[in-house]
Tab-separated table of C-alpha atoms in Angstrom:
chain	number	residue	atom	x	y	z
G	1	SER	CA	-23.729	-3.917	-2.837
G	2	SER	CA	-21.006	-2.550	-0.612
G	3	SER	CA	-18.722	-1.572	-3.467
G	4	ARG	CA	-17.544	1.912	-3.932
G	5	ASN	CA	-19.670	4.096	-6.023
G	6	VAL	CA	-16.965	4.371	-8.661
G	7	ASP	CA	-17.065	7.507	-10.681
G	8	LEU	CA	-17.074	6.094	-14.177
G	9	SER	CA	-16.680	9.529	-15.616
G	10	LYS	CA	-13.057	9.131	-14.538
G	11	THR	CA	-11.901	8.246	-17.950
G	12	GLU	CA	-8.731	6.912	-19.404
G	13	ALA	CA	-7.850	10.475	-20.295
G	14	GLN	CA	-7.703	11.324	-16.610
G	15	LEU	CA	-5.640	8.240	-15.893
G	16	SER	CA	-3.153	9.185	-18.561
G	17	GLU	CA	-2.959	12.664	-17.070
G	18	HIS	CA	-2.018	11.058	-13.737
G	19	ILE	CA	0.587	8.898	-15.460
G	20	ARG	CA	1.967	11.921	-17.284
G	21	LYS	CA	2.360	13.813	-14.020
G	22	ALA	CA	3.818	10.803	-12.173
G	23	THR	CA	6.492	10.543	-14.849
G	24	SER	CA	7.203	14.241	-15.215
G	25	ILE	CA	10.628	15.572	-16.091
G	26	ASP	CA	11.393	16.949	-12.596
G	27	GLU	CA	14.075	15.097	-10.693
G	28	THR	CA	11.827	14.234	-7.739
G	29	ALA	CA	9.953	11.193	-6.502
G	30	PRO	CA	6.950	10.340	-8.675
G	31	LYS	CA	4.175	12.208	-6.918
G	32	ARG	CA	2.340	9.794	-4.643
G	33	LYS	CA	-0.986	11.359	-5.501
G	34	HIS	CA	-0.642	10.369	-9.149
G	35	VAL	CA	0.835	6.968	-8.414
G	36	ARG	CA	-2.021	6.308	-6.016
G	37	ALA	CA	-4.584	7.366	-8.601
G	38	SER	CA	-3.085	4.815	-11.014
G	39	ILE	CA	-3.210	2.088	-8.365
G	40	VAL	CA	-6.795	2.894	-7.401
G	41	TYR	CA	-7.799	2.896	-11.083
G	42	THR	CA	-6.727	-0.756	-11.457
G	43	TRP	CA	-8.911	-1.734	-8.471
G	44	ASP	CA	-11.894	0.295	-9.571
G	45	HIS	CA	-11.795	-1.101	-13.094
G	46	LYS	CA	-10.411	-4.519	-12.144
G	47	GLY	CA	-7.974	-4.195	-14.960
G	48	SER	CA	-4.623	-2.691	-15.793
G	49	ALA	CA	-4.744	-2.518	-19.594
G	50	SER	CA	-5.461	1.219	-19.507
G	51	PHE	CA	-2.533	1.735	-17.186
G	52	TRP	CA	-0.125	-0.129	-19.439
G	53	ASN	CA	-1.434	1.601	-22.538
G	54	GLY	CA	-1.223	4.926	-20.746
G	55	ILE	CA	2.363	4.528	-19.645
G	56	LYS	CA	3.517	3.150	-22.965
G	57	VAL	CA	2.292	6.157	-24.907
G	58	GLN	CA	4.154	8.590	-22.661
G	59	PRO	CA	7.393	9.747	-24.271
G	60	ILE	CA	9.341	8.589	-21.240
G	61	GLN	CA	12.247	7.095	-23.140
G	62	ALA	CA	13.426	10.518	-24.237
G	63	ASP	CA	14.638	11.328	-20.742
G	64	GLU	CA	16.438	9.284	-18.083
G	65	ILE	CA	14.564	10.798	-15.163
G	66	GLN	CA	11.217	10.169	-16.771
G	67	THR	CA	12.204	6.605	-17.593
G	68	PHE	CA	13.307	5.958	-14.025
G	69	LYS	CA	10.131	7.494	-12.608
G	70	ALA	CA	8.050	5.364	-14.952
G	71	LEU	CA	9.759	2.230	-13.639
G	72	ILE	CA	9.071	3.265	-10.037
G	73	THR	CA	5.436	3.867	-10.956
G	74	VAL	CA	5.203	0.470	-12.657
G	75	HIS	CA	6.748	-1.199	-9.611
G	76	LYS	CA	4.224	0.456	-7.293
G	77	VAL	CA	1.278	-0.512	-9.467
G	78	LEU	CA	2.518	-4.117	-9.595
G	79	GLN	CA	2.820	-4.081	-5.806
G	80	GLU	CA	-0.312	-2.295	-4.736
G	81	GLY	CA	-2.589	-2.524	-7.732
G	82	HIS	CA	-5.294	-5.086	-8.374
G	83	PRO	CA	-3.750	-8.579	-8.737
G	84	ILE	CA	-4.709	-8.489	-12.400
G	85	ALA	CA	-1.861	-5.994	-12.884
G	86	LEU	CA	0.634	-8.788	-12.179
G	87	VAL	CA	-1.085	-11.019	-14.693
G	88	GLU	CA	-1.381	-8.371	-17.365
G	89	GLY	CA	2.159	-7.231	-16.605
G	90	GLN	CA	3.355	-10.500	-18.139
G	91	GLY	CA	2.549	-9.028	-21.518
G	92	GLN	CA	4.849	-6.054	-20.957
G	93	LEU	CA	8.200	-7.822	-21.024
G	94	SER	CA	9.144	-6.658	-24.492
G	95	TRP	CA	8.287	-3.087	-23.580
G	96	LEU	CA	10.544	-3.371	-20.521
G	97	GLU	CA	13.297	-4.804	-22.687
G	98	SER	CA	12.930	-1.926	-25.113
G	99	ILE	CA	13.535	0.459	-22.212
G	100	ASP	CA	16.686	-1.417	-21.355
G	101	ARG	CA	17.943	-1.129	-24.926
G	102	SER	CA	17.026	2.542	-25.187
G	103	VAL	CA	19.403	3.705	-22.451
G	104	GLY	CA	22.479	2.191	-24.059
G	105	GLY	CA	25.763	1.720	-22.232
G	106	GLY	CA	27.591	4.068	-19.890
G	107	GLU	CA	26.225	6.209	-17.091
G	108	GLY	CA	23.875	8.374	-19.118
G	109	SER	CA	23.911	12.164	-18.898
G	110	ARG	CA	22.266	12.250	-15.439
G	111	GLY	CA	23.757	9.013	-14.154
G	112	TYR	CA	20.528	7.020	-14.265
G	113	ALA	CA	21.379	4.567	-17.060
G	114	PRO	CA	22.777	1.793	-14.815
G	115	LEU	CA	19.863	2.223	-12.417
G	116	ILE	CA	17.360	1.922	-15.241
G	117	LYS	CA	19.018	-1.222	-16.543
G	118	GLU	CA	19.045	-2.812	-13.111
G	119	TYR	CA	15.448	-1.789	-12.457
G	120	VAL	CA	14.306	-3.392	-15.715
G	121	ARG	CA	16.202	-6.557	-14.825
G	122	TYR	CA	14.566	-6.616	-11.421
G	123	LEU	CA	11.030	-6.016	-12.688
G	124	ILE	CA	11.415	-8.790	-15.259
G	125	ALA	CA	12.618	-11.144	-12.507
G	126	LYS	CA	9.701	-10.125	-10.311
G	127	LEU	CA	7.203	-10.682	-13.092
G	128	SER	CA	8.587	-14.100	-13.897
G	129	PHE	CA	8.452	-15.069	-10.229
G	130	HIS	CA	4.797	-14.077	-10.090
G	131	ARG	CA	4.059	-15.954	-13.291
G	132	ALA	CA	5.387	-19.134	-11.699
G	133	HIS	CA	3.771	-18.394	-8.321
G	134	PRO	CA	0.424	-16.719	-8.807
G	135	GLU	CA	-0.460	-17.344	-5.141
G	136	PHE	CA	1.768	-14.467	-4.036
G	137	ASN	CA	0.512	-10.919	-4.063
G	138	GLY	CA	2.561	-7.942	-5.223
G	139	THR	CA	4.117	-7.194	-1.845
G	140	PHE	CA	4.540	-10.829	-0.787
G	141	GLU	CA	2.296	-10.423	2.227
G	142	TYR	CA	2.560	-13.582	4.211
G	143	GLU	CA	-0.442	-15.799	4.606
G	144	GLU	CA	-0.136	-19.053	6.396
G	145	TYR	CA	-1.932	-21.187	3.910
G	146	ILE	CA	0.915	-20.637	1.486
G	147	SER	CA	3.382	-22.208	3.874
G	148	LEU	CA	0.979	-25.045	4.594
G	149	LYS	CA	0.622	-25.631	0.900
G	150	SER	CA	4.369	-25.857	0.488
G	151	ILE	CA	4.971	-28.177	3.403
G	152	ASN	CA	2.663	-30.654	1.808
G	153	ASP	CA	5.156	-30.758	-0.977
G	154	PRO	CA	8.603	-30.142	0.521
G	155	ASN	CA	10.302	-30.103	-2.875
G	156	GLU	CA	8.044	-27.353	-4.087
G	157	GLY	CA	8.549	-25.480	-0.825
G	158	TYR	CA	12.310	-25.762	-1.193
G	159	GLU	CA	12.144	-24.465	-4.750
G	160	THR	CA	9.895	-21.565	-3.828
G	161	ILE	CA	12.173	-20.479	-1.005
G	162	SER	CA	15.222	-20.669	-3.275
G	163	GLU	CA	13.507	-18.529	-5.870
G	164	LEU	CA	12.418	-15.991	-3.268
G	165	MET	CA	16.006	-15.839	-2.063
G	166	THR	CA	17.216	-15.180	-5.589
G	167	LEU	CA	14.765	-12.307	-5.838
G	168	GLN	CA	16.005	-11.035	-2.468
G	169	ASP	CA	19.598	-11.109	-3.752
G	170	GLN	CA	18.537	-9.042	-6.734
G	171	ILE	CA	16.897	-6.464	-4.498
G	172	ASP	CA	20.098	-6.297	-2.505
G	173	ALA	CA	22.243	-5.765	-5.592
G	174	PHE	CA	19.871	-3.086	-6.845
G	175	GLN	CA	19.698	-1.166	-3.565
G	176	LYS	CA	23.493	-1.146	-3.340
G	177	LEU	CA	23.664	0.271	-6.840
G	178	ILE	CA	21.189	3.002	-5.910
G	179	PHE	CA	23.202	3.994	-2.829
G	180	ALA	CA	26.384	3.977	-4.903
G	181	HIS	CA	24.752	6.438	-7.310
G	182	PHE	CA	23.808	9.054	-4.739
G	183	ARG	CA	25.249	12.392	-5.744
G	184	ASN	CA	26.652	15.039	-3.488
G	185	GLY	CA	24.870	18.332	-3.768
G	186	SER	CA	21.642	16.635	-4.804
G	187	ASN	CA	18.778	15.715	-2.521
G	188	ASN	CA	18.722	12.317	-4.267
G	189	GLU	CA	14.951	12.167	-3.769
G	190	CYS	CA	14.317	10.603	-7.158
G	191	ARG	CA	16.819	7.820	-6.478
G	192	MET	CA	15.569	7.318	-2.920
G	193	ALA	CA	12.018	6.995	-4.204
G	194	ALA	CA	13.007	3.653	-5.728
G	195	LEU	CA	14.117	2.431	-2.308
G	196	THR	CA	10.571	2.709	-0.907
G	197	PRO	CA	9.104	-0.233	-2.846
G	198	LEU	CA	12.336	-2.167	-2.368
G	199	VAL	CA	12.119	-1.891	1.422
G	200	THR	CA	8.494	-3.046	1.359
G	201	GLU	CA	9.225	-5.888	-0.995
G	202	SER	CA	12.385	-7.128	0.722
G	203	TYR	CA	10.612	-7.182	4.065
G	204	GLY	CA	7.629	-9.033	2.637
G	205	ILE	CA	9.968	-11.625	1.148
G	206	TYR	CA	11.958	-11.843	4.380
G	207	LYS	CA	8.850	-12.517	6.454
G	208	PHE	CA	7.656	-15.080	3.949
G	209	ILE	CA	10.951	-16.933	3.922
G	210	THR	CA	11.208	-16.845	7.710
G	211	SER	CA	7.744	-18.265	8.178
G	212	MET	CA	8.060	-20.865	5.444
G	213	LEU	CA	11.438	-22.063	6.670
G	214	ARG	CA	10.205	-22.380	10.239
G	215	ALA	CA	7.130	-24.260	9.147
G	216	MET	CA	9.241	-26.603	7.025
G	217	HIS	CA	11.648	-27.259	9.866
G	218	ARG	CA	8.794	-28.037	12.183
G	219	THR	CA	7.100	-30.385	9.763
G	220	LEU	CA	10.044	-32.076	8.127
G	221	GLY	CA	12.303	-32.157	11.149
G	222	ASP	CA	15.091	-32.598	8.635
G	223	ASP	CA	17.797	-30.143	9.634
G	224	GLU	CA	20.341	-31.573	7.253
G	225	ALA	CA	18.312	-31.207	4.075
G	226	LEU	CA	17.440	-27.609	4.901
G	227	SER	CA	20.892	-26.519	5.969
G	228	PRO	CA	21.830	-24.897	2.599
G	229	LEU	CA	18.734	-22.724	2.861
G	230	ARG	CA	19.614	-21.839	6.449
G	231	GLY	CA	23.083	-20.718	5.428
G	232	ARG	CA	21.658	-18.525	2.717
G	233	TYR	CA	18.973	-17.219	5.049
G	234	ASP	CA	21.538	-16.114	7.633
G	235	ALA	CA	23.632	-14.317	5.025
G	236	GLN	CA	20.568	-12.505	3.687
G	237	HIS	CA	19.532	-11.545	7.187
G	238	TYR	CA	22.809	-9.698	7.792
G	239	ARG	CA	22.588	-7.965	4.428
G	240	LEU	CA	19.037	-6.823	5.165
G	241	VAL	CA	20.043	-5.474	8.585
G	242	ARG	CA	22.667	-3.400	6.790
G	243	PHE	CA	20.236	-2.249	4.093
G	244	TYR	CA	17.617	-1.140	6.606
G	245	TYR	CA	20.246	0.556	8.721
G	246	GLU	CA	21.355	2.605	5.738
G	247	CYS	CA	17.758	3.460	4.884
G	248	SER	CA	17.163	4.579	8.456
G	249	THR	CA	19.713	7.360	7.945
G	250	LEU	CA	17.649	8.878	5.127
G	251	ARG	CA	15.106	11.290	6.470
G	252	TYR	CA	13.090	11.214	3.269
G	253	LEU	CA	12.525	7.488	3.693
G	254	THR	CA	11.979	7.368	7.422
G	255	SER	CA	9.303	10.033	7.252
G	256	LEU	CA	7.479	8.193	4.503
G	257	ILE	CA	7.632	4.544	5.521
G	258	THR	CA	8.451	2.544	8.603
G	259	ILE	CA	11.857	0.985	8.137
G	260	PRO	CA	11.686	-2.536	9.584
G	261	LYS	CA	13.908	-3.245	12.567
G	262	LEU	CA	15.454	-6.686	12.433
G	263	PRO	CA	17.338	-8.254	15.329
G	264	GLN	CA	21.098	-8.055	14.868
G	265	ASP	CA	21.363	-11.826	14.475
G	266	PRO	CA	19.066	-14.053	12.464
G	267	PRO	CA	16.329	-15.788	14.449
G	268	ASN	CA	16.766	-19.464	15.224
G	269	LEU	CA	14.519	-21.211	12.738
G	270	LEU	CA	14.504	-24.402	14.738
G	271	ALA	CA	13.124	-22.900	17.926
G	272	ASP	CA	10.360	-20.524	18.748
G	273	ASP	CA	11.933	-17.142	19.021
G	274	GLU	CA	9.921	-14.206	20.218
G	275	ASN	CA	11.953	-11.773	18.135
G	276	ALA	CA	11.063	-13.532	14.932
G	277	PRO	CA	8.050	-12.545	12.879
G	278	ALA	CA	5.034	-14.306	14.283
G	279	LEU	CA	3.144	-16.881	12.304
G	280	PRO	CA	-0.208	-15.359	11.563
G	281	ALA	CA	-3.354	-17.221	12.439
G	282	ARG	CA	-4.773	-19.610	9.899
G	283	PRO	CA	-7.370	-18.095	7.664
G	284	ARG	CA	-10.794	-18.652	9.089
G	285	HIS	CA	-12.672	-18.679	5.814
G	286	ASP	CA	-12.494	-21.031	2.919
G	287	GLU	CA	-11.668	-18.026	0.876
G	288	PRO	CA	-7.890	-17.707	0.371
G	289	VAL	CA	-6.744	-14.549	2.079
G	290	THR	CA	-4.492	-13.363	-0.718
G	291	LYS	CA	-7.495	-12.893	-2.930
G	292	PRO	CA	-8.224	-9.268	-3.684
G	293	ARG	CA	-10.070	-7.807	-0.785
E	1	MET	CA	-14.657	31.837	6.362
E	2	SER	CA	-14.420	28.348	4.916
E	3	SER	CA	-17.474	27.305	6.905
E	4	VAL	CA	-19.495	30.081	5.284
E	5	ILE	CA	-18.503	28.933	1.818
E	6	ARG	CA	-19.248	25.376	2.829
E	7	SER	CA	-22.748	26.199	3.942
E	8	VAL	CA	-23.368	28.053	0.683
E	9	LYS	CA	-22.067	25.039	-1.260
E	10	ASN	CA	-24.245	22.729	0.790
E	11	VAL	CA	-27.240	24.627	-0.472
E	12	THR	CA	-26.194	25.352	-4.055
E	13	LYS	CA	-24.998	21.817	-4.685
E	14	GLY	CA	-28.169	20.416	-3.218
E	15	TYR	CA	-26.553	18.142	-0.654
E	16	SER	CA	-28.859	16.104	1.509
E	17	SER	CA	-28.808	16.509	5.268
E	18	VAL	CA	-26.797	13.301	5.600
E	19	GLN	CA	-24.218	14.532	3.107
E	20	VAL	CA	-24.038	17.879	4.864
E	21	LYS	CA	-23.456	16.128	8.152
E	22	VAL	CA	-20.490	14.165	6.758
E	23	ARG	CA	-19.115	17.182	4.901
E	24	ASN	CA	-19.188	19.281	8.043
E	25	ALA	CA	-17.575	16.586	10.155
E	26	THR	CA	-14.734	16.181	7.640
E	27	SER	CA	-14.214	19.811	6.706
E	28	ASN	CA	-11.062	21.895	6.498
E	29	ASP	CA	-11.786	23.532	9.852
E	30	PRO	CA	-8.804	23.021	12.118
E	31	TRP	CA	-10.966	21.270	14.717
E	32	GLY	CA	-13.298	18.325	14.908
E	33	PRO	CA	-14.799	15.951	14.096
E	34	THR	CA	-16.516	16.003	17.452
E	35	GLY	CA	-17.570	12.848	19.231
E	36	ALA	CA	-21.186	13.871	18.770
E	37	ASP	CA	-20.720	14.256	14.986
E	38	MET	CA	-19.144	10.848	14.730
E	39	ALA	CA	-21.795	9.218	16.893
E	40	ASP	CA	-24.512	10.730	14.661
E	41	ILE	CA	-22.851	9.499	11.502
E	42	ALA	CA	-22.334	6.033	12.948
E	43	ARG	CA	-26.024	5.904	13.832
E	44	ILE	CA	-27.002	6.959	10.304
E	45	THR	CA	-25.103	3.988	8.834
E	46	TYR	CA	-27.803	1.719	10.280
E	47	ASN	CA	-30.335	3.350	7.961
E	48	SER	CA	-29.821	0.939	5.146
E	49	THR	CA	-33.043	-1.006	5.138
E	50	PHE	CA	-36.126	0.189	3.382
E	51	PRO	CA	-38.946	0.633	5.838
E	52	ALA	CA	-42.082	1.820	4.137
E	53	ASP	CA	-42.530	4.761	6.444
E	54	LEU	CA	-38.981	6.044	5.938
E	55	PRO	CA	-38.504	6.124	2.190
E	56	ASN	CA	-35.250	8.080	2.312
E	57	SER	CA	-33.427	5.878	4.749
E	58	SER	CA	-32.335	3.304	2.184
E	59	THR	CA	-29.862	5.714	0.725
E	60	ASP	CA	-28.457	7.066	3.995
E	61	PHE	CA	-25.738	4.438	4.402
E	62	TYR	CA	-24.559	4.927	0.828
E	63	GLU	CA	-24.625	8.686	1.163
E	64	VAL	CA	-22.333	8.460	4.187
E	65	MET	CA	-19.913	6.080	2.501
E	66	ASP	CA	-19.868	7.907	-0.823
E	67	MET	CA	-19.106	11.183	0.881
E	68	LEU	CA	-16.363	9.616	3.025
E	69	ASP	CA	-14.992	7.998	-0.118
E	70	LYS	CA	-14.902	11.328	-1.888
E	71	ARG	CA	-13.141	12.933	1.074
E	72	LEU	CA	-10.634	10.081	1.368
E	73	ASN	CA	-9.610	10.653	-2.223
E	74	ASP	CA	-9.249	14.380	-1.899
E	75	LYS	CA	-6.115	16.213	-2.918
E	76	GLY	CA	-3.142	17.028	-0.692
E	77	LYS	CA	-4.219	20.577	0.013
E	78	ASN	CA	-7.371	19.145	1.596
E	79	TRP	CA	-5.388	16.765	3.791
E	80	ARG	CA	-7.754	17.496	6.692
E	81	HIS	CA	-10.615	15.988	4.686
E	82	VAL	CA	-8.587	12.805	4.387
E	83	LEU	CA	-7.469	12.659	8.011
E	84	LYS	CA	-10.917	13.384	9.405
E	85	SER	CA	-12.548	10.856	7.100
E	86	LEU	CA	-10.169	8.204	8.381
E	87	LYS	CA	-11.204	9.111	11.917
E	88	VAL	CA	-14.900	9.014	11.067
E	89	LEU	CA	-14.423	5.694	9.298
E	90	ASP	CA	-12.541	4.309	12.299
E	91	TYR	CA	-15.410	5.384	14.516
E	92	CYS	CA	-18.061	3.912	12.208
E	93	LEU	CA	-16.150	0.635	11.964
E	94	HIS	CA	-16.658	0.346	15.702
E	95	GLU	CA	-20.042	1.906	16.317
E	96	GLY	CA	-21.635	1.806	12.887
E	97	SER	CA	-23.511	-0.918	11.094
E	98	GLU	CA	-21.985	-4.164	9.874
E	99	LEU	CA	-22.216	-2.787	6.342
E	100	VAL	CA	-19.415	-0.363	7.165
E	101	VAL	CA	-17.155	-3.315	7.942
E	102	THR	CA	-18.074	-4.993	4.675
E	103	TRP	CA	-17.530	-1.783	2.753
E	104	ALA	CA	-14.112	-1.256	4.320
E	105	ARG	CA	-12.981	-4.811	3.560
E	106	LYS	CA	-14.061	-4.605	0.002
E	107	ASN	CA	-12.479	-1.233	-0.602
E	108	ILE	CA	-9.423	-1.604	1.590
E	109	TYR	CA	-7.148	-0.437	-1.229
E	110	ILE	CA	-8.517	3.060	-0.722
E	111	ILE	CA	-7.166	3.067	2.832
E	112	LYS	CA	-4.076	0.946	2.182
E	113	THR	CA	-2.825	3.327	-0.473
E	114	LEU	CA	-3.060	6.242	1.958
E	115	ARG	CA	-0.247	4.731	4.023
E	116	GLU	CA	2.190	6.727	1.892
E	117	PHE	CA	0.117	9.913	1.716
E	118	TYR	CA	2.483	12.832	1.457
E	119	TYR	CA	1.788	16.535	1.611
E	120	VAL	CA	3.924	19.413	2.795
E	121	ASP	CA	1.970	22.536	3.676
E	122	GLU	CA	2.880	26.174	2.969
E	123	SER	CA	4.943	26.386	6.154
E	124	GLY	CA	7.006	23.374	5.111
E	125	LYS	CA	5.364	21.040	7.600
E	126	ASP	CA	4.830	17.403	6.617
E	127	VAL	CA	1.139	17.176	7.433
E	128	GLY	CA	0.827	13.735	5.884
E	129	ALA	CA	2.348	11.974	8.893
E	130	ALA	CA	-0.930	11.754	10.821
E	131	ILE	CA	-2.701	10.382	7.751
E	132	ARG	CA	-0.009	7.767	7.132
E	133	GLN	CA	-0.251	6.690	10.755
E	134	SER	CA	-4.056	6.535	10.730
E	135	ALA	CA	-4.135	4.655	7.435
E	136	LYS	CA	-1.630	2.147	8.783
E	137	GLU	CA	-3.659	1.528	11.950
E	138	LEU	CA	-6.935	1.269	10.081
E	139	THR	CA	-5.517	-1.112	7.487
E	140	SER	CA	-4.251	-3.519	10.093
E	141	LEU	CA	-7.524	-3.280	11.990
E	142	ILE	CA	-9.623	-4.049	8.922
E	143	LEU	CA	-7.411	-7.016	8.059
E	144	ASP	CA	-7.598	-8.371	11.600
E	145	GLU	CA	-11.125	-9.672	11.765
E	146	GLU	CA	-10.779	-11.027	15.273
E	147	ARG	CA	-9.525	-7.755	16.686
E	148	LEU	CA	-12.210	-5.763	14.936
E	149	ARG	CA	-14.881	-8.134	16.305
E	150	ALA	CA	-13.469	-7.711	19.806
E	151	GLU	CA	-13.289	-3.949	19.501
E	152	ARG	CA	-16.830	-3.748	18.164
E	153	THR	CA	-18.128	-5.496	21.269
E	154	ASN	CA	-15.774	-3.859	23.755
E	155	ARG	CA	-16.591	-0.189	23.634
E	156	GLY	CA	-13.970	2.237	24.761
E	157	SER	CA	-10.830	0.192	24.257
E	158	TRP	CA	-10.241	1.899	20.924
E	159	LYS	CA	-11.574	5.363	21.584
E	160	SER	CA	-8.243	6.978	22.361
E	161	ARG	CA	-7.447	6.666	18.649
E	162	VAL	CA	-10.282	8.921	17.616
E	163	THR	CA	-10.097	11.468	20.366
E	164	GLY	CA	-7.575	14.253	20.774
E	165	LEU	CA	-8.563	15.765	17.469
E	166	GLU	CA	-9.378	19.147	18.870
E	167	GLU	CA	-6.575	20.836	16.989
E	168	PHE	CA	-4.505	20.097	13.952
């Protein structure tokens, strides 16, 4: 077997230690090392139950910073963890709702309450999208067979794109809220840390939508029917350009991730445009490429 | 200094010669791995069959990968272990046995999750940047089967990535 020689002595106790440190009380980004250990654990054990149990027993709700860091950690595990995390995450909705209720109204003593509420709303929306569309992975990495699948059924394709666009709108609302909550005299690292998965996710969704829309235009040849989606696509393009521009001014972010560079104007979906994201090659195996590798 | 401790550890912990080879190539020394080290390790990854006259060779491939795996998951302070292991893995993906390719595909999450590796050293320098860059390049290589095939047959086109490691 070519699998890793997983150290099974790495017990749940060690995982919960990583979770505890990722959600510590310090107003910083959740430490990548501990977030990564949680992600790797879900792959090694092909399960996320221990992660969910581990994070739920942490007393995170006593402190806004810890709550916010826990949500970032959850988001990262949903994105980068084993696909089972998205499935098992469906059982965590009431826990997420309890977090929403626990912060109450107002800004909260450190100003994180509105961010927590919006984050919970976003994660619930993400989870429900994935429940309806299990063919997408946590970061929406584009694979051509998805778009082929949807063109076969244009109605389903239309629906999927609309839902992705709704998710994209929610990311946009959330990122604006985060920027609006930056505080002078603070390094804002903890708030910026939430932007990292949002940049990844918004770009994944953007590439997906671009590719799916182009493929649908090519196959359907029905400009009229798709024109509402095109209008929405263009508007989202401009908002994303703005979002990425603002992220590119934050040194913390630019050192950590590559901020995507979009052309100023949206690509023409009806023509081949070299500035647009390329359509990847068709998978060469029977095996669907979004399967866990 | 660190190399002295390492050679003591190599003995006291009972590492095999293959393990020692990988440990030395991916050490905290501010130089290396050398081309010769990497070429040796890549050659060892072919020792995965079980010829009757070479009873130890069956484990060689796994010893290389397990040690690289351990190094790849090392803590921030040992960022050189991580960076050098990525370089050795890159090299082995090109010059090593097909099993290395299979291993990397199957365990890609180990490399993927290093794309956000972050560590600031005592002097305040962000030493994670090289690791993030390497992890990014390796991830896209492993996912691009066609390119990896081409690079495995066309020696040299990729070597600039794993040279220039004389100093960190």
